[in-house]
CSV table of C-alpha atoms in Angstrom, one decimal:
chain,number,residue,atom,x,y,z
A,1,MET,CA,187.1,51.4,121.8
A,2,THR,CA,186.4,47.8,120.2
A,3,LYS,CA,182.9,47.3,119.8
A,4,PRO,CA,181.6,44.5,121.1
A,5,LEU,CA,180.5,42.6,117.9
A,6,ALA,CA,183.3,43.5,115.5
A,7,ASN,CA,184.6,41.2,113.1
A,8,ARG,CA,181.6,39.7,113.7
A,9,ILE,CA,179.7,39.2,110.6
A,10,ALA,CA,175.8,39.0,111.1
A,11,LEU,CA,173.0,38.1,108.5
A,12,VAL,CA,170.1,39.4,109.0
A,13,THR,CA,165.8,38.9,107.1
A,14,GLY,CA,163.7,40.7,106.0
A,15,ALA,CA,166.3,44.4,106.4
A,16,SER,CA,164.1,46.3,104.7
A,17,ARG,CA,162.0,47.7,107.4
A,18,GLY,CA,160.5,47.0,110.8
A,19,ILE,CA,162.2,45.2,113.1
A,20,GLY,CA,165.0,43.6,110.4
A,21,PHE,CA,165.5,46.7,109.2
A,22,ALA,CA,166.7,48.5,113.1
A,23,THR,CA,168.5,45.1,114.3
A,24,ALA,CA,170.4,45.3,111.2
A,25,LEU,CA,171.1,49.1,112.0
A,26,ALA,CA,171.5,48.2,116.1
A,27,LEU,CA,173.8,45.4,115.5
A,28,ALA,CA,176.3,47.0,112.4
A,29,LYS,CA,176.5,50.2,115.7
A,30,ALA,CA,177.8,47.5,117.8
A,31,GLY,CA,180.1,46.9,114.9
A,32,ALA,CA,179.1,43.7,113.2
A,33,HIS,CA,179.2,43.7,109.1
A,34,ILE,CA,175.7,43.5,108.3
A,35,VAL,CA,174.4,41.0,105.3
A,36,ALA,CA,170.9,41.8,104.9
A,37,THR,CA,168.7,40.2,102.9
A,38,ALA,CA,165.1,40.9,101.9
A,39,ARG,CA,163.1,41.4,98.8
A,40,THR,CA,163.0,45.7,98.3
A,41,GLN,CA,165.9,46.2,96.8
A,42,GLY,CA,165.5,50.2,97.3
A,43,GLY,CA,165.0,49.5,101.5
A,44,LEU,CA,168.4,46.8,101.5
A,45,GLU,CA,170.0,51.0,100.5
A,46,GLU,CA,168.5,52.4,102.1
A,47,LEU,CA,169.3,50.3,105.1
A,48,ASP,CA,173.0,50.5,103.8
A,49,ASP,CA,172.6,54.5,103.6
A,50,GLU,CA,172.4,54.5,108.0
A,51,ILE,CA,174.7,51.7,108.1
A,52,ARG,CA,177.5,53.8,106.0
A,53,LYS,CA,176.2,56.6,108.9
A,54,LEU,CA,177.8,55.0,111.3
A,55,GLY,CA,180.6,54.1,109.9
A,56,GLY,CA,179.8,50.4,109.5
A,57,SER,CA,179.1,48.5,106.7
A,58,ALA,CA,177.2,45.8,104.9
A,59,THR,CA,176.8,43.7,101.8
A,60,LEU,CA,173.6,43.6,100.8
A,61,VAL,CA,171.8,40.5,99.0
A,62,PRO,CA,167.7,40.6,97.0
A,63,LEU,CA,166.6,37.8,97.7
A,64,ASN,CA,162.8,36.1,97.8
A,65,LEU,CA,163.3,34.0,100.5
A,66,THR,CA,161.1,31.4,99.2
A,67,ASP,CA,164.2,31.3,96.4
A,68,SER,CA,165.9,27.8,98.1
A,69,ASP,CA,168.0,27.9,95.6
A,70,GLY,CA,168.8,31.4,96.0
A,71,ILE,CA,169.5,30.5,100.1
A,72,ALA,CA,171.5,28.3,99.5
A,73,ARG,CA,174.2,30.2,96.6
A,74,LEU,CA,174.5,32.7,99.6
A,75,GLY,CA,175.2,30.0,101.5
A,76,ALA,CA,178.0,29.5,99.6
A,77,GLY,CA,178.7,32.4,99.2
A,78,LEU,CA,178.8,33.4,102.7
A,79,HIS,CA,181.4,30.5,103.1
A,80,GLU,CA,183.7,31.5,100.1
A,81,ARG,CA,184.3,35.1,101.5
A,82,TYR,CA,184.2,34.7,105.5
A,83,GLY,CA,184.6,31.1,106.2
A,84,LYS,CA,182.0,31.1,109.1
A,85,LEU,CA,178.8,33.8,109.6
A,86,ASP,CA,178.5,34.4,113.6
A,87,ILE,CA,175.1,35.9,113.7
A,88,LEU,CA,172.0,34.8,111.9
A,89,VAL,CA,168.5,36.7,113.4
A,90,GLY,CA,165.5,35.4,111.5
A,91,ASN,CA,162.9,37.7,111.2
A,92,ALA,CA,161.7,38.1,107.7
A,93,GLY,CA,157.9,36.8,108.2
A,94,VAL,CA,154.5,37.5,106.4
A,95,LEU,CA,150.9,38.1,108.2
A,96,GLY,CA,149.3,36.7,105.1
A,97,PRO,CA,145.1,37.1,104.9
A,98,SER,CA,143.1,37.5,108.1
A,99,SER,CA,140.4,35.0,107.4
A,100,PRO,CA,138.5,32.2,109.2
A,101,VAL,CA,140.1,29.1,108.5
A,102,GLY,CA,137.4,27.1,106.1
A,103,HIS,CA,138.0,30.1,103.7
A,104,ILE,CA,141.8,30.1,103.3
A,105,GLU,CA,142.8,29.0,99.8
A,106,LEU,CA,145.4,26.2,100.1
A,107,LYS,CA,147.5,28.2,97.9
A,108,THR,CA,147.8,31.2,100.6
A,109,PHE,CA,148.4,28.6,103.3
A,110,ASN,CA,151.3,27.6,101.5
A,111,ASP,CA,152.7,30.9,100.7
A,112,VAL,CA,152.4,32.0,104.3
A,113,MET,CA,154.0,28.4,105.0
A,114,ALA,CA,156.7,29.3,103.3
A,115,VAL,CA,157.9,32.4,104.6
A,116,ASN,CA,157.7,31.7,107.9
A,117,VAL,CA,158.6,28.3,108.3
A,118,SER,CA,160.9,26.4,104.8
A,119,ALA,CA,162.6,29.5,104.3
A,120,ASN,CA,163.7,29.9,108.2
A,121,PHE,CA,164.0,25.1,107.8
A,122,GLN,CA,166.3,26.1,104.4
A,123,LEU,CA,168.7,29.0,106.3
A,124,ILE,CA,169.1,26.3,109.3
A,125,ARG,CA,169.9,23.7,106.8
A,126,CYS,CA,172.7,26.1,104.5
A,127,MET,CA,173.7,28.1,107.8
A,128,GLU,CA,174.5,25.9,110.2
A,129,PRO,CA,177.6,24.6,109.0
A,130,LEU,CA,178.5,28.5,108.8
A,131,LEU,CA,177.0,29.1,112.1
A,132,LYS,CA,179.7,25.6,114.0
A,133,GLN,CA,182.9,27.5,112.3
A,134,SER,CA,182.0,30.7,114.5
A,135,ASP,CA,183.4,31.5,118.2
A,136,ALA,CA,179.9,31.7,118.9
A,137,GLY,CA,177.2,31.6,116.6
A,138,ARG,CA,173.8,32.2,117.6
A,139,ALA,CA,170.9,32.4,116.1
A,140,VAL,CA,167.6,34.7,117.0
A,141,PHE,CA,164.2,33.9,115.1
A,142,VAL,CA,161.2,36.9,115.4
A,143,THR,CA,158.2,35.1,116.8
A,144,SER,CA,154.6,36.1,117.4
A,145,GLY,CA,152.2,35.8,120.7
A,146,ALA,CA,150.0,34.1,118.3
A,147,ALA,CA,151.3,31.0,118.0
A,148,ASN,CA,150.4,30.1,121.8
A,149,LYS,CA,147.4,32.3,121.4
A,150,ALA,CA,146.2,30.6,118.7
A,151,THR,CA,144.6,34.1,117.4
A,152,ALA,CA,141.0,33.4,116.0
A,153,TYR,CA,141.1,34.5,112.0
A,154,VAL,CA,145.4,34.6,111.7
A,155,SER,CA,145.4,30.8,112.1
A,156,PRO,CA,148.4,30.6,108.8
A,157,TYR,CA,150.6,33.2,110.4
A,158,ALA,CA,149.9,30.9,114.1
A,159,ALA,CA,150.6,28.5,112.6
A,160,SER,CA,153.6,28.6,110.9
A,161,LYS,CA,155.0,30.8,114.0
A,162,ALA,CA,154.7,27.7,116.8
A,163,ALA,CA,155.7,25.3,113.5
A,164,LEU,CA,159.0,28.1,113.5
A,165,GLU,CA,159.1,28.2,117.2
A,166,THR,CA,159.2,24.1,117.2
A,167,LEU,CA,162.0,24.0,114.6
A,168,ALA,CA,164.2,26.3,116.3
A,169,ARG,CA,164.1,24.4,119.8
A,170,ALA,CA,164.7,21.1,117.7
A,171,TRP,CA,168.2,22.7,116.1
A,172,ALA,CA,168.5,24.5,120.0
A,173,GLN,CA,168.7,20.9,121.6
A,174,GLU,CA,170.5,19.6,118.5
A,175,THR,CA,173.3,21.5,119.1
A,176,ALA,CA,173.3,21.9,122.8
A,177,ASN,CA,176.6,20.8,123.0
A,178,THR,CA,177.7,22.6,120.5
A,179,LYS,CA,179.3,26.7,120.4
A,180,LEU,CA,176.3,27.4,118.4
A,181,ARG,CA,173.0,28.7,120.7
A,182,VAL,CA,169.4,29.1,119.1
A,183,ASN,CA,166.9,31.3,120.5
A,184,LEU,CA,163.6,32.4,119.8
A,185,PHE,CA,162.5,36.4,120.2
A,186,ASN,CA,158.7,37.6,120.5
A,187,PRO,CA,158.4,41.6,119.9
A,188,GLY,CA,154.3,41.4,121.0
A,189,PRO,CA,152.7,44.8,119.5
A,190,VAL,CA,155.2,47.2,117.8
A,191,ARG,CA,155.3,49.8,115.3
A,192,THR,CA,155.9,48.1,112.2
A,193,ARG,CA,154.0,48.0,108.9
A,194,MET,CA,152.6,44.8,109.5
A,195,ARG,CA,150.5,45.3,112.8
A,196,ALA,CA,149.7,48.6,111.1
A,197,THR,CA,147.4,46.4,108.3
A,198,LEU,CA,146.1,43.8,111.4
A,199,MET,CA,144.7,46.4,113.8
A,200,PRO,CA,144.5,49.2,111.0
A,201,GLY,CA,142.2,51.3,113.9
A,202,GLU,CA,145.1,51.1,116.9
A,203,ASP,CA,146.8,54.0,117.3
A,204,PRO,CA,150.7,53.4,116.6
A,205,ALA,CA,151.8,55.8,119.1
A,206,THR,CA,150.7,53.6,121.7
A,207,LEU,CA,153.6,51.1,120.6
A,208,ASP,CA,156.9,50.4,121.0
A,209,THR,CA,159.4,51.1,118.5
A,210,PRO,CA,161.1,48.4,116.4
A,211,GLU,CA,164.3,51.3,117.7
A,212,GLN,CA,163.6,49.9,121.1
A,213,VAL,CA,162.8,46.3,120.5
A,214,ALA,CA,166.1,46.0,118.5
A,215,GLU,CA,167.9,47.0,121.7
A,216,PHE,CA,166.7,43.8,123.2
A,217,ILE,CA,167.6,41.1,120.2
A,218,VAL,CA,171.1,42.9,119.6
A,219,PRO,CA,172.7,41.3,123.3
A,220,MET,CA,171.2,37.7,122.4
A,221,CYS,CA,173.4,38.1,119.1
A,222,ALA,CA,176.2,38.4,121.3
A,223,PRO,CA,179.9,35.7,122.4
A,224,ASP,CA,178.4,36.0,125.9
A,225,TRP,CA,174.8,35.5,125.4
A,226,THR,CA,175.1,31.6,127.0
A,227,GLU,CA,171.3,30.4,126.8
A,228,THR,CA,169.9,28.9,124.1
A,229,GLY,CA,166.5,27.1,123.3
A,230,LYS,CA,164.7,30.0,125.3
A,231,PHE,CA,162.3,32.5,124.1
A,232,TYR,CA,162.2,36.3,125.4
A,233,ASP,CA,159.5,38.1,125.8
A,234,TYR,CA,159.6,41.7,125.0
A,235,LYS,CA,156.6,42.8,126.3
A,236,THR,CA,156.8,41.4,129.6
A,237,ARG,CA,161.2,41.4,129.2
A,238,THR,CA,161.0,37.9,130.5
A,239,LEU,CA,164.1,34.6,129.4
A,240,MET,CA,161.3,32.1,128.9
A,241,SER,CA,161.9,28.0,129.4
A,242,PHE,CA,159.1,25.9,127.2
A,243,ARG,CA,157.1,23.6,129.2
A,244,ALA,CA,155.7,20.7,128.4
A,245,PRO,CA,151.4,20.8,129.2
A,246,GLU,CA,150.3,19.2,132.1
């Protein structure tokens, strides 16, 4: 039986652990060849082992996403090797400091924006031509409820996710008349290292796992997914449209 994502190339950022790791594995299980990026070589090798156990294949790309030239080289390499990209999952992100706004250093703020916003901007710039070469290019960016709640004491993270959402929505509008579909995915509280850092007193057993979340990202990467510019909320299992404040 042919797998639903057979012969499709999927780039997943932040793939060495958490939601990125689980999503890369789920996409591989569906038949995609995974191009996995992360800063952690060991985590990528662990992912590769798990993908091989499924009979899948992966290309490992150790990369700090603040290296914009590195992202450009990755795009050139994908063009040379495959001539296209079918799936982009922009998952990599950093939490940043838990502190009042006025106590945060400018460099610390800029570091969060560099990973959560600027890196995704560069990914869009470098991967758009490849995604448009696909018969059904799909891009999914992982966001957070903090963007809309303007959560106190994590202002750089909240602001960066709000910026990411607007960036993705603008790109979705620009590409609405193409075969490319661009959407956002909000996992909510999930059993990850980032969540444990933010909420150290929380019982992780009360949270869903990255593997459970990943199962809902995979359909958004499939050729038969037709929505664009939408926001999938995992907690409520709802696909939402954005509306301007009244």
